[in-house]
PDB file of C-alpha atoms in Angstrom:
ATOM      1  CA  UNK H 178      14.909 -14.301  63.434  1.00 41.00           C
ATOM      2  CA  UNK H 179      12.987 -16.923  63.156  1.00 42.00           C
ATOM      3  CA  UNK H 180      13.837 -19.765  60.015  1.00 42.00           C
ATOM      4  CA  UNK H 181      10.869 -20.615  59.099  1.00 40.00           C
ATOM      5  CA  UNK H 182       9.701 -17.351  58.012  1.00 38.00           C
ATOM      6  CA  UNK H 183      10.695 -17.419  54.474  1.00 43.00           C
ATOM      7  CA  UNK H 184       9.526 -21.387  53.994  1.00 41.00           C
ATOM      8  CA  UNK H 185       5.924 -20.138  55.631  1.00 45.00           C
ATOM      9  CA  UNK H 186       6.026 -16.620  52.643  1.00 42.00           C
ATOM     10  CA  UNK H 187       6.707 -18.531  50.270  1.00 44.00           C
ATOM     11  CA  UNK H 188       3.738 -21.704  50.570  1.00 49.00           C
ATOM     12  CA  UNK H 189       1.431 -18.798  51.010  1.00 49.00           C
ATOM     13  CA  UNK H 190       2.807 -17.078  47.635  1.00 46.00           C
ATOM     14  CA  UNK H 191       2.720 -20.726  46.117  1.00 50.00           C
ATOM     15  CA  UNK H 192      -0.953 -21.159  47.118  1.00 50.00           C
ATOM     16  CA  UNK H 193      -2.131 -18.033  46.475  1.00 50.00           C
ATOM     17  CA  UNK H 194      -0.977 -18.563  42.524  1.00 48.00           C
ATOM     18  CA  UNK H 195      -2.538 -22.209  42.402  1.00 52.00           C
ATOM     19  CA  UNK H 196      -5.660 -20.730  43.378  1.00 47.00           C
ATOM     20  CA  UNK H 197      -5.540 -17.399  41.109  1.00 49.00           C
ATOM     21  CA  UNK H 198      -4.616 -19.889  37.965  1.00 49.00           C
ATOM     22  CA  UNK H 199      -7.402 -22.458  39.163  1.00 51.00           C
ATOM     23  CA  UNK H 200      -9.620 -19.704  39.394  1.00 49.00           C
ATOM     24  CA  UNK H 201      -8.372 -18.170  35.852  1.00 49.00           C
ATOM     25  CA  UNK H 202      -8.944 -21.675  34.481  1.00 54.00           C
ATOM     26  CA  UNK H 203     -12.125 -22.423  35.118  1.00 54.00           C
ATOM     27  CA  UNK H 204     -13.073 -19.138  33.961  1.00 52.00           C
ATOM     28  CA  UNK H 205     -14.198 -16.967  36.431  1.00 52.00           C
ATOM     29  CA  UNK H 206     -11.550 -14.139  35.255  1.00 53.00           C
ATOM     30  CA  UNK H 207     -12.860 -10.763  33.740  1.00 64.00           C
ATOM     31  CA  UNK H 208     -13.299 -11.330  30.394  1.00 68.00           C
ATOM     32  CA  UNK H 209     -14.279  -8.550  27.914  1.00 68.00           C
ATOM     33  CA  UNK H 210     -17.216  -7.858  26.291  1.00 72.00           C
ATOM     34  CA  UNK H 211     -17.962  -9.343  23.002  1.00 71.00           C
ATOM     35  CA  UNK H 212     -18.896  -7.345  20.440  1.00 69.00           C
ATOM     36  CA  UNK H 213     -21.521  -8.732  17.873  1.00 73.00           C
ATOM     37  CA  UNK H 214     -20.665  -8.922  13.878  1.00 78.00           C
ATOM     38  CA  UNK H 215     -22.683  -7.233  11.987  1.00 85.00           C
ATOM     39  CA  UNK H 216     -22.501  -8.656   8.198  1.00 87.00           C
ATOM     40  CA  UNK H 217     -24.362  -5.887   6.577  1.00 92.00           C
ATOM     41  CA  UNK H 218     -22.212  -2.917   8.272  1.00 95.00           C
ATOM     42  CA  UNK H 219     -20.219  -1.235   5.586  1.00 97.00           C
ATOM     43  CA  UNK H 220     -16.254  -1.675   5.260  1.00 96.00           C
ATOM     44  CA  UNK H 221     -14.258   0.098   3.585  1.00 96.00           C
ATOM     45  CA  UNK H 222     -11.187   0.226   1.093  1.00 94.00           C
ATOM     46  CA  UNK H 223      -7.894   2.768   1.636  1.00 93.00           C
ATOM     47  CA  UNK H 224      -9.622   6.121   1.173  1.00 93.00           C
ATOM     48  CA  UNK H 225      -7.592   7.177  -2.113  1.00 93.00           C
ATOM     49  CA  UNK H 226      -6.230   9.793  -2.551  1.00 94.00           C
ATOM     50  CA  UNK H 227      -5.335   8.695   1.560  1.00 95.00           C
ATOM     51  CA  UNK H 228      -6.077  12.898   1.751  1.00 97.00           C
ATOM     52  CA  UNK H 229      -6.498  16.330   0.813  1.00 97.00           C
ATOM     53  CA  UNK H 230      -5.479  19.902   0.679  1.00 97.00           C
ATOM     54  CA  UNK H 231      -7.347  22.165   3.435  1.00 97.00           C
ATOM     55  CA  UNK H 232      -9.338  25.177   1.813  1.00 97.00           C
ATOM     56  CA  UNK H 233     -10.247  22.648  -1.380  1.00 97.00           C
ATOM     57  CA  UNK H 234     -13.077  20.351  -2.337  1.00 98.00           C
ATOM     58  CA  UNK H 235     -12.633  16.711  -3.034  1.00 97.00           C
ATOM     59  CA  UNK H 236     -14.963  14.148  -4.767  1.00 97.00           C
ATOM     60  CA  UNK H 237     -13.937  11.312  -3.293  1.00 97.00           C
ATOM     61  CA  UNK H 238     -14.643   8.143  -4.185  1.00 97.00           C
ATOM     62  CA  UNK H 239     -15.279   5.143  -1.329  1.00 97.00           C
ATOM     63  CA  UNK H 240     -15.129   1.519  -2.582  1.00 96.00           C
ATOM     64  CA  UNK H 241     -15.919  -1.620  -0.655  1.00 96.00           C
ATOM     65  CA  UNK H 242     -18.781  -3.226   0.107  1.00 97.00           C
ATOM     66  CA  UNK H 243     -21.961  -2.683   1.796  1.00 97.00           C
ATOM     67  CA  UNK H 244     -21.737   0.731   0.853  1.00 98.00           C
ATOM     68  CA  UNK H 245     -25.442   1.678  -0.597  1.00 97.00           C
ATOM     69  CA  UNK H 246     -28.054   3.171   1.363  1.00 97.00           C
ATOM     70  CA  UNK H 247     -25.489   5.568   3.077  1.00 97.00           C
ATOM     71  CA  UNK H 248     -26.951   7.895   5.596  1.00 97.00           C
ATOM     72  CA  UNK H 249     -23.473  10.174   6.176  1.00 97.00           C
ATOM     73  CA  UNK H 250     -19.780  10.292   6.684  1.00 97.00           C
ATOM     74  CA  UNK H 251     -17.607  10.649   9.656  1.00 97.00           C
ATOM     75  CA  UNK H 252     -14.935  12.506   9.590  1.00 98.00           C
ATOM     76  CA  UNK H 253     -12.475  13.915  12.755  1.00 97.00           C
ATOM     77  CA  UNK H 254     -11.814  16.979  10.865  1.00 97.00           C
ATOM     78  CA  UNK H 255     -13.697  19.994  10.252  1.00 97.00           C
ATOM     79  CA  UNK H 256     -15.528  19.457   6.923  1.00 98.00           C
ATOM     80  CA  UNK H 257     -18.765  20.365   4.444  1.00 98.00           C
ATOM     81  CA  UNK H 258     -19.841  16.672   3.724  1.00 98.00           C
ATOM     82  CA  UNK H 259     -22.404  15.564   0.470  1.00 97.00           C
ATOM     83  CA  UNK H 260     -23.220  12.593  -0.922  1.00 97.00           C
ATOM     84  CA  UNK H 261     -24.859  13.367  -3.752  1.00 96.00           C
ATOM     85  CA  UNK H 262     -27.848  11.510  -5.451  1.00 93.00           C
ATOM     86  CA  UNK H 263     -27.423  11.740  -8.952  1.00 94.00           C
ATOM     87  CA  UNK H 264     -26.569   8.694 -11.213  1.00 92.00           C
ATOM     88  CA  UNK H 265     -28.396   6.699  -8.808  1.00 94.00           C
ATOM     89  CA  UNK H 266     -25.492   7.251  -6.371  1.00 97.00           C
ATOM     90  CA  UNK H 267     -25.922   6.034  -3.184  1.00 96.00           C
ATOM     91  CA  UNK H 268     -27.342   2.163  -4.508  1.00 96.00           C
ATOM     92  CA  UNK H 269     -24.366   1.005  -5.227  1.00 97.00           C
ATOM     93  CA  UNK H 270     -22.874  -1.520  -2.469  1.00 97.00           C
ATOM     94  CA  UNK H 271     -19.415  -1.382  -4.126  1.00 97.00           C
ATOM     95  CA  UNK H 272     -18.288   2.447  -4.116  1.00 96.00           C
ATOM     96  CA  UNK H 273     -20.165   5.602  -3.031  1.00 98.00           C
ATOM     97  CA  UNK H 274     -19.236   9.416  -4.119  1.00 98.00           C
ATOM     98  CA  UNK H 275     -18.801  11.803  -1.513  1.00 98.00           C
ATOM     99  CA  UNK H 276     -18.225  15.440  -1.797  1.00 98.00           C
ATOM    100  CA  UNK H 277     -16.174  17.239   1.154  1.00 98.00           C
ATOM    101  CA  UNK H 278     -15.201  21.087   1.440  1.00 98.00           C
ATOM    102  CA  UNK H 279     -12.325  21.452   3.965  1.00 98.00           C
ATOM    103  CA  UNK H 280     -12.065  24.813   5.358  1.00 98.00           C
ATOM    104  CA  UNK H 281      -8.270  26.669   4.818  1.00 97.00           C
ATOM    105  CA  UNK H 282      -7.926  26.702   8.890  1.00 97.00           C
ATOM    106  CA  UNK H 283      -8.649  22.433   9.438  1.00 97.00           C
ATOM    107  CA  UNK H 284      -5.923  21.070  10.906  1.00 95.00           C
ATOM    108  CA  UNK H 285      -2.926  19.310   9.322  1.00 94.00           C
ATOM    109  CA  UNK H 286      -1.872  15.827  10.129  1.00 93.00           C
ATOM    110  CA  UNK H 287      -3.495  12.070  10.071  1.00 95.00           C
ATOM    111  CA  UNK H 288      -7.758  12.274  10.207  1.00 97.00           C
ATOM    112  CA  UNK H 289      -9.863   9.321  10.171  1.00 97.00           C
ATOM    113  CA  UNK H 290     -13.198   9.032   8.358  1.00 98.00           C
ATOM    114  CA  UNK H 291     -16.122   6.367   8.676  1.00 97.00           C
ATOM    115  CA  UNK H 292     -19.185   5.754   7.121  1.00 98.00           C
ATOM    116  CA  UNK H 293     -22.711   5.271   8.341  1.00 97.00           C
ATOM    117  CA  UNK H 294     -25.150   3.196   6.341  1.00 97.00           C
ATOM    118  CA  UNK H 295     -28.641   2.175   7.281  1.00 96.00           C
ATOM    119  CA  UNK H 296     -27.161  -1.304   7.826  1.00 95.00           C
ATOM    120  CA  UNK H 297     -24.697   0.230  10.402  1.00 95.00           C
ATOM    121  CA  UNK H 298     -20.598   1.311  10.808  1.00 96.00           C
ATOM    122  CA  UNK H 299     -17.860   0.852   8.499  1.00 96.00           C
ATOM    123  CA  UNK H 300     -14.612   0.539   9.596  1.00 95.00           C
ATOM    124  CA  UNK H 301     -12.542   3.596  10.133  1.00 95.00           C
ATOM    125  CA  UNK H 302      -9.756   4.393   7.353  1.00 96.00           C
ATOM    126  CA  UNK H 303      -6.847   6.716   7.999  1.00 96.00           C
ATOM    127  CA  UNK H 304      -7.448  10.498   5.848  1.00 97.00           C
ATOM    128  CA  UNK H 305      -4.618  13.268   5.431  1.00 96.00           C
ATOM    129  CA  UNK H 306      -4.995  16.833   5.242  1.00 97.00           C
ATOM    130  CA  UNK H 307      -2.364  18.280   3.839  1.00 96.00           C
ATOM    131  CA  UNK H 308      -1.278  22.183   2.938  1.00 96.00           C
ATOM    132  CA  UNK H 309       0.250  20.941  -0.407  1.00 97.00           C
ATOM    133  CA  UNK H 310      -1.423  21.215  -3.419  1.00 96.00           C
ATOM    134  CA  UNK H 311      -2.144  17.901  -5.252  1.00 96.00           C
ATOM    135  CA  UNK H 312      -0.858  16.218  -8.122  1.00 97.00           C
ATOM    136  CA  UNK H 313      -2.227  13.178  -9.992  1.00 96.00           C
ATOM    137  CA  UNK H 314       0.951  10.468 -10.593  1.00 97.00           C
ATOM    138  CA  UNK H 315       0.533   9.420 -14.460  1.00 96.00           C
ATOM    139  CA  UNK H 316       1.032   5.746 -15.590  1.00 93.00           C
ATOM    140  CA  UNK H 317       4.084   6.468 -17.867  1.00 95.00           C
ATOM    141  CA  UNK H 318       6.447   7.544 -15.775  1.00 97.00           C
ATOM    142  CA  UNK H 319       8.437   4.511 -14.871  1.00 97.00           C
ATOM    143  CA  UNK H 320      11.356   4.922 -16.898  1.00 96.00           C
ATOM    144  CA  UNK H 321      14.040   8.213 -16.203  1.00 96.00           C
ATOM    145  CA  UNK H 322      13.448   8.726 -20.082  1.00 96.00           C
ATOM    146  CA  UNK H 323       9.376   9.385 -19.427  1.00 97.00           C
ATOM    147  CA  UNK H 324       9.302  10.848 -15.692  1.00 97.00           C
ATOM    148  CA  UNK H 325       6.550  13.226 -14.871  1.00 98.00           C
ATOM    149  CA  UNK H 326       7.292  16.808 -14.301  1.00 98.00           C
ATOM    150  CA  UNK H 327       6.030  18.237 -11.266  1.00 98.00           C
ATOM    151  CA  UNK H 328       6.410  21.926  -9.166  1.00 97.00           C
ATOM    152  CA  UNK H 329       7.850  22.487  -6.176  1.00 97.00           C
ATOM    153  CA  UNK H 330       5.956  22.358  -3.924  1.00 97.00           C
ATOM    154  CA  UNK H 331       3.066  19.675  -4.640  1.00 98.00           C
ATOM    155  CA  UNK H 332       2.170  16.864  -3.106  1.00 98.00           C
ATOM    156  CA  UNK H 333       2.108  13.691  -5.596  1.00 98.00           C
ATOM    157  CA  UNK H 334      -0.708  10.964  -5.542  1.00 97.00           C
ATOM    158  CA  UNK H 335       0.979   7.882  -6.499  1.00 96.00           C
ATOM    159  CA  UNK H 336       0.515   3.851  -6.710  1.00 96.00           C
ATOM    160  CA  UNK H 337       3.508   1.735  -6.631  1.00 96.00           C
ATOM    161  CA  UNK H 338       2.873  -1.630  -9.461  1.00 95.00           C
ATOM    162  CA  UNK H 339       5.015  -4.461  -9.228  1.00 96.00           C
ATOM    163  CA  UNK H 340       8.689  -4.392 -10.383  1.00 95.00           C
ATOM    164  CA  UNK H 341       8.511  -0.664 -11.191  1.00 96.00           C
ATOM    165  CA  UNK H 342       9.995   2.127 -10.626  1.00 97.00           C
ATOM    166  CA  UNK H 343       7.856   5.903 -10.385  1.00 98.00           C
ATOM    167  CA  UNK H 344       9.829   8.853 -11.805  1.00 98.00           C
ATOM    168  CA  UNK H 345       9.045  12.453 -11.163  1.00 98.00           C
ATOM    169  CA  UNK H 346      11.089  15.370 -12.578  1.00 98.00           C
ATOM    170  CA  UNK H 347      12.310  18.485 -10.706  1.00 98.00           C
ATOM    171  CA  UNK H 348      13.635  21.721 -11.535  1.00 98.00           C
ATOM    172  CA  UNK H 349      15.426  23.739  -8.733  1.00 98.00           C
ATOM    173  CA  UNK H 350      18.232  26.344  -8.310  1.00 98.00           C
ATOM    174  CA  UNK H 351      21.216  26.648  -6.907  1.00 97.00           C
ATOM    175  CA  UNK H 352      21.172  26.465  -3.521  1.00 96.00           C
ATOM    176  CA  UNK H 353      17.480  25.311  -2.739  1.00 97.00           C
ATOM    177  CA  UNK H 354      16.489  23.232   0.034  1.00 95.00           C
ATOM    178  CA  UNK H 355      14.010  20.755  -0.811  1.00 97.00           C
ATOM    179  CA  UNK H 356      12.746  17.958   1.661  1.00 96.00           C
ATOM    180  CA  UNK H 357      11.059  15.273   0.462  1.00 97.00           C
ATOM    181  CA  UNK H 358       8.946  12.878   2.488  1.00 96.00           C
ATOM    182  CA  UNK H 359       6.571   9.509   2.081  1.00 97.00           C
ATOM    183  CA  UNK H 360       3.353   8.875   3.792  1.00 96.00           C
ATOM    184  CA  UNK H 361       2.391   4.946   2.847  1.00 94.00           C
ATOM    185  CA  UNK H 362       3.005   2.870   6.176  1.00 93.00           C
ATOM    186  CA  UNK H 363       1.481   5.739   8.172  1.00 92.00           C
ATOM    187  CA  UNK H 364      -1.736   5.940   6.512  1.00 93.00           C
ATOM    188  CA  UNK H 365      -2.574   2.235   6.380  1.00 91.00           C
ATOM    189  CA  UNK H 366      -0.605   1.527   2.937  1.00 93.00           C
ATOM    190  CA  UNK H 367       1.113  -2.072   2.513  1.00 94.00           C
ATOM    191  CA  UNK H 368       4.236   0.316   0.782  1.00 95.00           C
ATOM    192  CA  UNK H 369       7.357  -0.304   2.044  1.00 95.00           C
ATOM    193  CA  UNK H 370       9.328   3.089   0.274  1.00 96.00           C
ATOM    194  CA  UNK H 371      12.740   3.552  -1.385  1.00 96.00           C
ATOM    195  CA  UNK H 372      13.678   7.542  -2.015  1.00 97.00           C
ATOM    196  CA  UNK H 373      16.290   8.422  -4.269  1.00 97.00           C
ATOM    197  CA  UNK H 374      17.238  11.668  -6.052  1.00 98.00           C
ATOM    198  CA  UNK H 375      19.474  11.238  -9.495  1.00 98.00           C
ATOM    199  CA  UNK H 376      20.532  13.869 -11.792  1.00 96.00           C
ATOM    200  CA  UNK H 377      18.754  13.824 -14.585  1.00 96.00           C
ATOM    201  CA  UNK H 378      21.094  14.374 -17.350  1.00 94.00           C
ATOM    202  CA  UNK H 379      23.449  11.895 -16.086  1.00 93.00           C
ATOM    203  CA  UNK H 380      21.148   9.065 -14.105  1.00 93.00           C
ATOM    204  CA  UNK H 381      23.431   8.823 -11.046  1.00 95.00           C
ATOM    205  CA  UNK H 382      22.610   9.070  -7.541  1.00 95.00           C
ATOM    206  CA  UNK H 383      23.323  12.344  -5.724  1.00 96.00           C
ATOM    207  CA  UNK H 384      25.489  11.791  -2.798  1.00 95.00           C
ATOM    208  CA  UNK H 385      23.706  11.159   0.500  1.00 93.00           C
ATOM    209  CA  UNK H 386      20.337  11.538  -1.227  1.00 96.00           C
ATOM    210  CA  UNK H 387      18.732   7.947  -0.415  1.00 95.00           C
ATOM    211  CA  UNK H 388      16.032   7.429   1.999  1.00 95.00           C
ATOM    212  CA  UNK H 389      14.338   3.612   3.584  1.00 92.00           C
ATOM    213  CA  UNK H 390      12.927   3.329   6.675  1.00 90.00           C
ATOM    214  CA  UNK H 391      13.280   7.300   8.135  1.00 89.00           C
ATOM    215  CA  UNK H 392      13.608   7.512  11.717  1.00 86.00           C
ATOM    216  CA  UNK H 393      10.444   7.534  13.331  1.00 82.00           C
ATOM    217  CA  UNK H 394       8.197   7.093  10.529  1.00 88.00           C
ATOM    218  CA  UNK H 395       7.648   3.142  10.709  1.00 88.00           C
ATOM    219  CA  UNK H 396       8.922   2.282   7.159  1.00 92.00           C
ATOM    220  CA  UNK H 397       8.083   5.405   5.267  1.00 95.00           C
ATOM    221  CA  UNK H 398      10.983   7.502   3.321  1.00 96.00           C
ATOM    222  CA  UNK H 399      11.862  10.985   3.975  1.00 95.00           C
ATOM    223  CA  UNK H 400      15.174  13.103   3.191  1.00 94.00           C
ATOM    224  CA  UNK H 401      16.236  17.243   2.951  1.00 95.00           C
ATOM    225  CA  UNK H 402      18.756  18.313   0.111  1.00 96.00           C
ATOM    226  CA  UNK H 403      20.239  21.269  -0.819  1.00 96.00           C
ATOM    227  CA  UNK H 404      20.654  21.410  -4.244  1.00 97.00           C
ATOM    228  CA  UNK H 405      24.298  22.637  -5.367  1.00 96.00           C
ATOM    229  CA  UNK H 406      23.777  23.229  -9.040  1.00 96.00           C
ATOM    230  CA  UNK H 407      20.753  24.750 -10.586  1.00 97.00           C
ATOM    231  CA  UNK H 408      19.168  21.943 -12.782  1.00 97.00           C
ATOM    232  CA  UNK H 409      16.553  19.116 -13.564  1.00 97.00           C
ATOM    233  CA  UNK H 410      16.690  16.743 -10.732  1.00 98.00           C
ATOM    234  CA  UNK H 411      14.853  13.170 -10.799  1.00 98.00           C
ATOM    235  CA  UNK H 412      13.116  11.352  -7.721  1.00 98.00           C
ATOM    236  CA  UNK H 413      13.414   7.877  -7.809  1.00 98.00           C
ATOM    237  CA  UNK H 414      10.289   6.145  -5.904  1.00 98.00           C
ATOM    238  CA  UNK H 415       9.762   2.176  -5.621  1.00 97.00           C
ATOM    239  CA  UNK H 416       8.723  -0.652  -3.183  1.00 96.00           C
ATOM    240  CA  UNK H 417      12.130  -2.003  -1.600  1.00 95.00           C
ATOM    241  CA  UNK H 418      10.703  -5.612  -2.266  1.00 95.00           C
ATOM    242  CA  UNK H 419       9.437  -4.040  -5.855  1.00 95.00           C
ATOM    243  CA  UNK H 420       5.721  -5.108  -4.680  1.00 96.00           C
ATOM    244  CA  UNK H 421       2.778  -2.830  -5.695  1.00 94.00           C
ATOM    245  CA  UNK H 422      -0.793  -3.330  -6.235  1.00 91.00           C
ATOM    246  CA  UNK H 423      -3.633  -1.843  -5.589  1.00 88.00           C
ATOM    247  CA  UNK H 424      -2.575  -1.542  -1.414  1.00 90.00           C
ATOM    248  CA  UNK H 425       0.125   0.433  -2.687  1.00 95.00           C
ATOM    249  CA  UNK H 426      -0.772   4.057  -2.715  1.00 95.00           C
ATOM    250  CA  UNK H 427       1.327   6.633  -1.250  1.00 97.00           C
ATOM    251  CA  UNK H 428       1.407  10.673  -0.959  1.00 97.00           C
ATOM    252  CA  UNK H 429       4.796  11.765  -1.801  1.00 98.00           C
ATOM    253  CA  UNK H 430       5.213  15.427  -0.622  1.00 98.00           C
ATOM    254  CA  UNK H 431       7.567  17.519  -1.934  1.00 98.00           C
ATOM    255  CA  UNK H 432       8.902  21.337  -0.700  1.00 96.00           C
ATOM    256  CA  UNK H 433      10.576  23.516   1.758  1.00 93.00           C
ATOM    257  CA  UNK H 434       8.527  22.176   4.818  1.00 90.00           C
ATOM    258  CA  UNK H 435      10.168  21.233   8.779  1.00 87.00           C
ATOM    259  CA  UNK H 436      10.916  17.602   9.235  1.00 88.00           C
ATOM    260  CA  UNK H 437      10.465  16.898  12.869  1.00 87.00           C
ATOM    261  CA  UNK H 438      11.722  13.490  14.314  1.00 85.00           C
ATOM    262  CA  UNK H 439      10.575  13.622  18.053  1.00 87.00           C
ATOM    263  CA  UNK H 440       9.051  15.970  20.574  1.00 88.00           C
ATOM    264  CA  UNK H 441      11.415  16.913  23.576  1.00 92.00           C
ATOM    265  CA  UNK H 442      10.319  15.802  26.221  1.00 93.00           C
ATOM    266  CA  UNK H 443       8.964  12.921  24.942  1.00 91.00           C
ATOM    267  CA  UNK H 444       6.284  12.698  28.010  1.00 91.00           C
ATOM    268  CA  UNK H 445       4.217  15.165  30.672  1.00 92.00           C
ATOM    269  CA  UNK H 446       2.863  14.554  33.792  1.00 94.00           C
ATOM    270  CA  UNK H 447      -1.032  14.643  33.515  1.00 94.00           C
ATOM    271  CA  UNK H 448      -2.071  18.020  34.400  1.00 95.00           C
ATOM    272  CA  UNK H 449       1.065  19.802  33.828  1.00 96.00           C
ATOM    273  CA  UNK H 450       1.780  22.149  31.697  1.00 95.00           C
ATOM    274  CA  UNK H 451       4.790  21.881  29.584  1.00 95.00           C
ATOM    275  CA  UNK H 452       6.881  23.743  27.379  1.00 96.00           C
ATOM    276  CA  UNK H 453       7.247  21.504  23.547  1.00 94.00           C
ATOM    277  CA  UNK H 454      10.526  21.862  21.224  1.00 93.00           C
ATOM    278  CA  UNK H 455      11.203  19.615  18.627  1.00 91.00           C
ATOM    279  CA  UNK H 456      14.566  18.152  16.963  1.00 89.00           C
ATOM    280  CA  UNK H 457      15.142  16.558  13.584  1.00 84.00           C
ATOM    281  CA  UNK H 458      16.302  18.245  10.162  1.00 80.00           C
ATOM    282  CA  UNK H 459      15.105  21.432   9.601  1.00 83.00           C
ATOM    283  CA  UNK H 460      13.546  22.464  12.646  1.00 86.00           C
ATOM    284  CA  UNK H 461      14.652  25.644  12.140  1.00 82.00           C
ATOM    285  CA  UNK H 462      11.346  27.772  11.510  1.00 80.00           C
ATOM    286  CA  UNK H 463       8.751  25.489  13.928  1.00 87.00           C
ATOM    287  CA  UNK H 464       8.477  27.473  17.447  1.00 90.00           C
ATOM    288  CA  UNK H 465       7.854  25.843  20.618  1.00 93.00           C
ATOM    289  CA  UNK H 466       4.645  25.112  21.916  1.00 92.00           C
ATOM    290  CA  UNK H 467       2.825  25.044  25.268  1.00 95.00           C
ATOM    291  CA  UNK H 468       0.913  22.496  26.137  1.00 92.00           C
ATOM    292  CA  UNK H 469      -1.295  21.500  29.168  1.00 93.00           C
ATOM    293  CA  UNK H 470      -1.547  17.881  29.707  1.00 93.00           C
ATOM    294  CA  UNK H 471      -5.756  16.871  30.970  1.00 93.00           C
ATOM    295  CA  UNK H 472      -5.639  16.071  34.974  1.00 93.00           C
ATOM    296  CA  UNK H 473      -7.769  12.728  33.708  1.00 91.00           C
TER     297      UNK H 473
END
């Protein structure tokens, strides 16, 4: 074998790097594209509520700026869209009123929505549709004392505020299953969540009923109970730093619904087709699904 050989590789390997970083340097690598800012596009604020229930209407409201002169709204889920002209609506570069009518079959999970002014694009803001029905949080519930009663199942539209605590009462019976889960982090909220579930006679904390930083949902909260004892039950709902402002809204849905963790498999083969099951707490009543990966 000849010695050299591996002194010779590796001067060529050594050369051919000086001359790739030379060549980076002096920049002739691929750069891409810029993109020009456009000061008059639109941008908006978190969409609140951050969603909806399919088979409702909503009059949402859009705030941020460059808003006035809209010319329609984006949306990557099936829906009636208005913005309606009265009260000068629609001149305003701060917030904008738009009217959408989800049909009962749209699909469930994280949307997006955008909006297009004569100026240009806003940026795009992340939009639930939910099967819950919603509930409005009120403003005194942040003591056990004043928590706001709500059914089972709902899905509440909350803000955290700053060194408080959100209180929402329960009533179950003995024996019910109720999961309870957080969507802040996930749709673009700065809310870091804390779950608990007291009894609401007593205050305390029911045994293994705390919730921060679920598996698999960033740093959103999610638990299932089963209640023992027929009763009035109390969820306990805060920033873990006690932060809150107006970046602070969350969806907290409560009811009998699966909580899936992960897919298995967690990958496909493009163009395959492959057979989807899912683990986590109550997986029970979700089926597998079939799905065909695109060959591109």
């Amino acid at each position: 074998m000849n010695a050299s050989f591996p002194f010779s590789l590796c001067r060529r390997l050594f050369f051919a790097v000086a001359v790739t970083l030379a060549w980076i340097d002096n920049g002739q690598a691929q750069k891409p594209p810029a993109i020009p800012v456009n000061p008059q596009a639109p941008t908006l604020k978190p969409a609140v509520p951050l969603g909806m229930q399919r088979g409702t209407t909503l009059d949402l409201t859009l705030t941020g700026t460059n808003l006035a002169e809209p010319t329609g709204l984006w949306t990557s889920f099936p829906a009636k869209v208005v913005i309606p002209t009265e009260g000068n609506n629609g001149k305003d570069n701060a917030k904008l009123l738009v009217r959408l009518d989800v049909p009962k079959d749209a699909p469930i999970g994280f949307h997006s929505i955008r909006l297009a002014t004569r100026r240009g694009m806003s940026n795009l803001r992340l939009f639930c549709i939910d099967d819950l029905p919603q509930v409005a949080e009120v403003n005194t519930n942040h003591t056990p004392a004043t928590a706001q009663g709500v059914p089972v199942p709902c899905v509440v539209i909350g803000k955290a505020d700053a060194e408080t605590t959100d209180y929402f009462k329960i009533s179950v019976t003995a024996g019910q299953r109720v999961s309870f889960e957080i969507l802040g982090r996930r749709l673009g909220s700065l809310f870091d969540p804390q779950l608990q579930l007291l009894d609401a006679p007593t205050g305390r904390e029911l045994p293994g009923a705390y919730s921060n930083d679920a598996p698999g949902l960033q740093t959103d909260a999610r638990l299932t109970y089963t209640f023992k004892t027929a009763g009035d039950y109390l969820v306990a709902v805060r920033d873990v730093s006690y932060r809150g402002s107006e970046d602070f809204h969350y969806r907290l849905r409560i009811g009998d619904f699966p909580c899936a963790t992960t897919t298995l498999p967690l990958a496909a083969k493009r163009g395959s087709k492959v057979t989807l099951r899912f683990a986590g707490p109550t997986v029970d009543r979700i089926d597998p699904i079939v799905v065909r990966a695109p060959t591109d």
